[in-house]
XYZ file of C-alpha atoms in Angstrom:
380
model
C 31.760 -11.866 13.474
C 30.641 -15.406 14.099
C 27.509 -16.774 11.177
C 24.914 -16.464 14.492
C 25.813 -12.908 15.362
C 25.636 -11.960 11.376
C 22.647 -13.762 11.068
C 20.833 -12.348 13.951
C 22.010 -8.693 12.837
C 21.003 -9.240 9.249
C 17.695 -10.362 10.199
C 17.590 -6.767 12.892
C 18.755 -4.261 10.220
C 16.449 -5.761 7.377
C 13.432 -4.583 9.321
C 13.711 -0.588 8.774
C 13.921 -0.296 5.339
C 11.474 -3.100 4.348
C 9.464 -1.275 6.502
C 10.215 1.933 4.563
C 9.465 0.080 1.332
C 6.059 -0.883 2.593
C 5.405 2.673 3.562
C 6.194 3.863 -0.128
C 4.013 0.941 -1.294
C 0.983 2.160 0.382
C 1.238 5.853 -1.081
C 2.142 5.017 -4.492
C -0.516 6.990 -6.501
C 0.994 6.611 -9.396
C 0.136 3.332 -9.666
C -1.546 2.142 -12.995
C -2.300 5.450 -12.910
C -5.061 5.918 -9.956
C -3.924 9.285 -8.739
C -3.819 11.009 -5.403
C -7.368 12.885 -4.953
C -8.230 16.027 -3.321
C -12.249 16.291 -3.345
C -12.759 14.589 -6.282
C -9.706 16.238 -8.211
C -7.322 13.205 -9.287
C -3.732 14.530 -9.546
C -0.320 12.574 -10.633
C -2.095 10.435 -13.508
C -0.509 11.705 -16.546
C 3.120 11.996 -15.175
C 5.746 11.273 -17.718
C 7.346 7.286 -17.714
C 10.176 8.128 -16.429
C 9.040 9.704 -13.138
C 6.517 7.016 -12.745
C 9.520 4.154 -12.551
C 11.229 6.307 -9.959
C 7.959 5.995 -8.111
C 6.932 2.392 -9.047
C 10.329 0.927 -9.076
C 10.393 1.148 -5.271
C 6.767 1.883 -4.727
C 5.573 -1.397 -6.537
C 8.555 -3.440 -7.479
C 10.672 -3.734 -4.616
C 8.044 -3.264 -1.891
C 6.916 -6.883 -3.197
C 9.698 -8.744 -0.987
C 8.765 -6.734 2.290
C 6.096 -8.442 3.404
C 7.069 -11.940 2.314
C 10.616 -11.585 3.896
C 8.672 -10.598 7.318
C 6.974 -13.755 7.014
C 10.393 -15.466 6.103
C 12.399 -14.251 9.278
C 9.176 -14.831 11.645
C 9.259 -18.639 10.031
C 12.698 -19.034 10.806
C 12.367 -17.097 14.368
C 9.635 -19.470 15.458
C 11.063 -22.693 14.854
C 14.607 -21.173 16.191
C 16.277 -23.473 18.874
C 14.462 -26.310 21.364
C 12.592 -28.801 19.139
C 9.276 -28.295 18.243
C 6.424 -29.672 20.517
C 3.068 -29.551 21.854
C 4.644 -28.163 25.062
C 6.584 -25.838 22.832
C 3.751 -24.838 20.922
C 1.619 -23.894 23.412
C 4.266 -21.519 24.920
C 4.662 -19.681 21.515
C 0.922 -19.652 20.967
C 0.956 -17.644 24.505
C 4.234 -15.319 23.543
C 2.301 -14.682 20.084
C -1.085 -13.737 21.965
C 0.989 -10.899 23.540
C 3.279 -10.130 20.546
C 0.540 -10.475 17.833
C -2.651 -10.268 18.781
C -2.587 -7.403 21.380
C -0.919 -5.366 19.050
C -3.713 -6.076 16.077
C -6.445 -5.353 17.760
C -5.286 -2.109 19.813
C -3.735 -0.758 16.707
C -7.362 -1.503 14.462
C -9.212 -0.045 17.682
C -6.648 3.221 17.226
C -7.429 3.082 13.581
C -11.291 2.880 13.968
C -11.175 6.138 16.304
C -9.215 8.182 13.902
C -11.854 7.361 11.278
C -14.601 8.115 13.775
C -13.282 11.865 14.669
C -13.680 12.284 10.894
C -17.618 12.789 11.798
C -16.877 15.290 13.860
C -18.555 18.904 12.699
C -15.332 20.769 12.785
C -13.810 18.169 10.030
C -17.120 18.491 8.017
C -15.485 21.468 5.616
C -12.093 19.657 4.948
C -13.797 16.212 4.339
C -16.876 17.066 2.269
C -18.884 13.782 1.689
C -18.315 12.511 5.489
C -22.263 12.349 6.042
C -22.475 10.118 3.030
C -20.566 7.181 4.829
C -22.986 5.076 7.202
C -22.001 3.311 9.936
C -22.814 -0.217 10.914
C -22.973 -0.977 14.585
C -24.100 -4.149 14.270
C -21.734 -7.398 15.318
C -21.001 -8.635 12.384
C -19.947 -4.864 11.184
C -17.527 -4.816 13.757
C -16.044 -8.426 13.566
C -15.414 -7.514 9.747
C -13.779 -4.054 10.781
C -11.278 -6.069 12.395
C -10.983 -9.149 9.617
C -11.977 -7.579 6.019
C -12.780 -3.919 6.210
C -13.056 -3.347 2.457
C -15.423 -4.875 1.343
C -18.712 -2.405 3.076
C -19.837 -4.872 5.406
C -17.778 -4.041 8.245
C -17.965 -0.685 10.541
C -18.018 2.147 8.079
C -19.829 1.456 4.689
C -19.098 4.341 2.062
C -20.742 5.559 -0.953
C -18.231 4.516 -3.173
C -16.807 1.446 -4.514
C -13.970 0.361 -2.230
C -10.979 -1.790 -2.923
C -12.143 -5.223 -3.111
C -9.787 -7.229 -4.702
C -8.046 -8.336 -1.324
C -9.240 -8.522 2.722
C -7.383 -6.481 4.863
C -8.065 -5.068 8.265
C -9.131 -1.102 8.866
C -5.268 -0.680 10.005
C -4.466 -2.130 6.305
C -1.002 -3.611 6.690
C -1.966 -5.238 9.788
C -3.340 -7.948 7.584
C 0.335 -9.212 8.094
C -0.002 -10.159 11.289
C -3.804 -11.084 10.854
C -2.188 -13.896 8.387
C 1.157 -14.585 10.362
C -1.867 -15.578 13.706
C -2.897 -18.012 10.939
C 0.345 -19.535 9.864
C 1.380 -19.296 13.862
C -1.582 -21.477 14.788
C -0.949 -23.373 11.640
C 2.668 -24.188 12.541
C 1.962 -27.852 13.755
C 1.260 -28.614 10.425
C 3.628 -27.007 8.526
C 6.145 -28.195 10.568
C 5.069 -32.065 9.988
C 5.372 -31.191 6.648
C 8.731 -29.735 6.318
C 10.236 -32.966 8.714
C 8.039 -35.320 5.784
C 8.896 -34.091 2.972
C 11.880 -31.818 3.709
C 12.502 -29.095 1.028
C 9.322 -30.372 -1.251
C 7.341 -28.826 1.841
C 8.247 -25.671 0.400
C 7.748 -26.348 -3.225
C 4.188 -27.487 -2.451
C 3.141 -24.228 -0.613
C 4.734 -22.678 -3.307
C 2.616 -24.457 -5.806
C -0.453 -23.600 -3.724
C 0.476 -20.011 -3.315
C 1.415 -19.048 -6.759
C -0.552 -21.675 -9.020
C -3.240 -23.663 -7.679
C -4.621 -20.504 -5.553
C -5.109 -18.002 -8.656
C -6.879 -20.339 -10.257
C -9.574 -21.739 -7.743
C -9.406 -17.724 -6.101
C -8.811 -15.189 -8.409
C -9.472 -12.054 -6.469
C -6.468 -12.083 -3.605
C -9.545 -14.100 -1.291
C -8.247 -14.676 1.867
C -7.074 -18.339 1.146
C -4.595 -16.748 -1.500
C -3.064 -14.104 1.219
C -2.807 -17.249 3.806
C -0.939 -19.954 1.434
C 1.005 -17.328 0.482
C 2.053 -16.641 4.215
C 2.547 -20.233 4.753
C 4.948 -20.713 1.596
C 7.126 -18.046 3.201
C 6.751 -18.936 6.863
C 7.599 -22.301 6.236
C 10.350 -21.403 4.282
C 12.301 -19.431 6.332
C 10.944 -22.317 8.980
C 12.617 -25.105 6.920
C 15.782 -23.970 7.511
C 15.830 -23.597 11.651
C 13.884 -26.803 11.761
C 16.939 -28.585 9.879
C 19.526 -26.414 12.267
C 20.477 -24.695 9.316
C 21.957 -21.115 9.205
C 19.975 -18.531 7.412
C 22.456 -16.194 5.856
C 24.804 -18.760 5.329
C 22.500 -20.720 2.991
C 21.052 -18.159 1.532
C 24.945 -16.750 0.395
C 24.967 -20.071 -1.185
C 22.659 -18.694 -3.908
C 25.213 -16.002 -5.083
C 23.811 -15.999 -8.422
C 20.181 -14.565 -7.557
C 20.844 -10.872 -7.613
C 21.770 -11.302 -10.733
C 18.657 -13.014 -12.169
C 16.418 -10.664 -9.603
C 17.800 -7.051 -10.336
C 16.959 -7.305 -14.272
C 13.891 -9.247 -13.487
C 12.570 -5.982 -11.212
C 13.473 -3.699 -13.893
C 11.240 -5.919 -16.018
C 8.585 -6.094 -13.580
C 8.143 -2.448 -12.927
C 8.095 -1.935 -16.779
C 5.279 -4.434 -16.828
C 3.368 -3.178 -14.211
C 3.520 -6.376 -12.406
C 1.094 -7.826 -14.712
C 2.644 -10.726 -15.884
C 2.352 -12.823 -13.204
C 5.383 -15.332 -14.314
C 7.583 -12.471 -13.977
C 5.942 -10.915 -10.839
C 5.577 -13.519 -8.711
C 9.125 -15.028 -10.008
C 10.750 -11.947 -8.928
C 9.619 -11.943 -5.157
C 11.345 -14.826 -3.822
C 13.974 -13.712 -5.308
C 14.188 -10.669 -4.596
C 13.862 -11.927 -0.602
C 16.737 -13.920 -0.998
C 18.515 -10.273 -2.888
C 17.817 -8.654 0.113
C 19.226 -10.943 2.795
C 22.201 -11.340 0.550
C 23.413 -7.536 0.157
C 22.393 -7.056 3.749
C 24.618 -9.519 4.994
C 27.625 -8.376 2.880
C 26.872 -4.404 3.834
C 27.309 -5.759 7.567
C 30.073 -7.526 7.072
C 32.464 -5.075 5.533
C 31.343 -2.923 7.802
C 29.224 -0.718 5.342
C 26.327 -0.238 7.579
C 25.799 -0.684 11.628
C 23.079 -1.745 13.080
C 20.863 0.598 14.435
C 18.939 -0.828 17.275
C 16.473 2.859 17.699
C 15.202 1.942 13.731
C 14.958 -1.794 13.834
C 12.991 -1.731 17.349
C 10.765 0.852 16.315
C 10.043 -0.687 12.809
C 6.907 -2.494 14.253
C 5.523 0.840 15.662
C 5.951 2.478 12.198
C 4.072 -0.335 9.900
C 1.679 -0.764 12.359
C 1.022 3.434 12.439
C 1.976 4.727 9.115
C -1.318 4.053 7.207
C -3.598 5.804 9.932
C -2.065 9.152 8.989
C -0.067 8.909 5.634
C -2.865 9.610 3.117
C -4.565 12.732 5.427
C -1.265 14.166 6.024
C -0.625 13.930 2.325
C -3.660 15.368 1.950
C -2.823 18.358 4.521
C 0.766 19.229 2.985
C -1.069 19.202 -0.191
C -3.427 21.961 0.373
C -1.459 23.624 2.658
C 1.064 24.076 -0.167
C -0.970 24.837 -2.923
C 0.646 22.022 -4.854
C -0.657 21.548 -8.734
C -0.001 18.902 -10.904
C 3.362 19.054 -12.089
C 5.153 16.116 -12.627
C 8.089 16.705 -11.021
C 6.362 18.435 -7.496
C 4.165 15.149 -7.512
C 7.615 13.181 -7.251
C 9.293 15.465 -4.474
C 5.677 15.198 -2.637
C 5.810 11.813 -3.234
C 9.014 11.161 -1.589
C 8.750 13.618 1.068
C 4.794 12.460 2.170
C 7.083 8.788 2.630
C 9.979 10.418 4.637
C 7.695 13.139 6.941
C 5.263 10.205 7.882
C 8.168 8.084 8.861
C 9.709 10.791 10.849
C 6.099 11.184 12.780
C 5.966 7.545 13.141
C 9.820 7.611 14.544
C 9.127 10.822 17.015
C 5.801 9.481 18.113
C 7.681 5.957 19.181
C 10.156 7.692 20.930
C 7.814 9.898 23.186
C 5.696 7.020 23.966
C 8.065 4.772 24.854
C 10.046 7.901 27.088
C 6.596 8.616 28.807
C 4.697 5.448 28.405
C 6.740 2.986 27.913
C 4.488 -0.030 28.821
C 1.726 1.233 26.835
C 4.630 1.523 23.825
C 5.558 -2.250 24.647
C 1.798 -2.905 24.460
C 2.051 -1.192 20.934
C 4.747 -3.277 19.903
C 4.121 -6.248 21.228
C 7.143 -6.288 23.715
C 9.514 -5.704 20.721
């Protein structure tokens, strides 16, 4: 296997399971302890340490290097092959339009209609409180839904405090791709920067990201969320734009699973609130992942499985516009209570049915709709 056809499978199988740790991110109720509630009964907040790591470990440790390796591999994918250009850049601005930005707004459109059935009178009895949450049909309400739809001023405005401490999208994760159009349209300049100063490019989006942008915006603003994409787009941009081989330099750097694997441990115990440590351990934990992925592939450990890393798209895009209600559903349906250990199994088994829905409901589409699928997915 030549370093091109390793690099390009690395880069393919990495997308599943960082997908699957994003999808165990986003139902990790244990959490600093917030809980998974069932009309206004908060359950999983007093399980014992060592069931919480099991939970957090993945849930809130290692699910910190999915999203910035996305941005890593799209950086590198961008800037892959003829030089960069204006003529260049206008053709991936137009490839990006269909690969980005149709997919963003059909998949916030989907996830603004499954909210909206919510009002409907049959759903009234399972989701007591629905009449309390007003909706905004006014412009601005439905610019936000698609920008920042957390913060009550977009579409649906509820009773209750929502999470405010970051700007996401009604589809939540999409704010990936909200932030990768940014660094996309951004490229020009980041790409000046990295032929200017070379690898110092990187270091000073990294000292934007992780030190100048906590302390002029505090509360994950959107400025944070975009240096931060643009550290790790450029990053994994520095290395095409200087013809350099991913995997192969990033094997060079032996020595980081070492450092990252005890650092994680250390994070999780911290509850990623010491920020040296936290955001010290994602980078590194990026290049961890690109490291044992490569190795697994070469001896042969693991095959690439072109079903899970083409339909990895479909499931981050989906997965959040049915986890939490399906949770809810299994939940009551069950009877479940509060014991530690059923919390964990439901934990893990909420994660692995709503991937398998998100899998089967790929499959069918793109069987019996297949260009409506490849709108989905952007052509992926």
């Amino acid at each position: 296997m030549t370093n091109d056809e390793l690099m390009s499978k690395t880069i393919s199988s990495l997308r599943f399971p960082l997908t699957v740790m994003v999808v165990m991110g986003h139902f990790n109720f244990v959490n600093n302890d917030r809980g998974f509630g069932i009309h206004g009964v908060m359950y999983g907040q007093h399980m014992p340490d060592y069931l919480k790591w099991l939970i957090n470990y993945p849930g809130m440790t290692l699910v910190t290097m999915g999203v910035p390796l996305f941005f890593m591999i799209a950086g590198y994918l961008f800037f892959f092959g003829k030089t960069f250009n204006f003529e260049v850049y206008k053709k991936k601005l137009k490839n990006r339009f269909h690969s980005l930005f149709i997919p963003y707004v059909m998949w916030n459109t989907i996830a603004i209609l499954l909210i909206a059935i919510r009002f409907l009178p049959i759903f009234k009895d399972i989701m007591p409180g629905i009449d309390e949450v007003k909706v905004n049909l006014t412009l601005s309400g439905i610019l936000n839904t698609y920008f920042d739809s957390f913060h009550n001023t977009a579409l649906f405005i509820y009773p209750y405090e929502t999470l405010k401490t970051t700007v996401m999208p009604i589809d939540a994760p999409l704010w990936f791709v909200r932030d990768l159009m940014t660094a996309v349209i951004l490229s020009p300049l980041l790409y000046w920067l990295v032929k200017k100063l070379k690898s110092w490019a990187i270091v000073l989006w990294g000292l934007l990201a992780y030190v100048i942008s906590p302390v002029v915006a505090p509360n994950g603003t959107y400025l944070g969320m975009v240096l931060d994409a643009c550290f790790f787009f450029s990053w994994g941009g520095y290395y095409s734009i200087n013809k350099k081989n991913l995997i192969v330099e990033m094997r060079k750097l032996k020595w980081v699973p070492y450092i990252y694997l005890p650092l994680s441990f250390l994070d999780t115990y911290l509850y990623n609130n010491n920020m040296l440590v936290h955001y010290g351990s994602i980078p590194l934990g990026a290049i961890t992942a690109i490291i044992f992925m490569s190795y697994l592939l070469e001896k042969g450990k693991v095959k690439e499985n072109k079903l899970l890393s083409e339909s990895s798209f479909f499931v981050f895009c989906m997965h959040m516009t049915i986890m939490w209600e399906m949770g809810k559903l299994v939940f009551m349906l069950l009877h479940l209570g509060d014991d530690p250990l059923t919390l964990l199994l439901f934990f893990f088994g909420i994660v692995t049915l709503t991937i398998l829905v998100c899998l089967g409901t790929y499959v069918i589409l793109n069987r019996y709709v297949p260009k409506f699928c490849r709108l989905l997915t952007g052509g992926r």
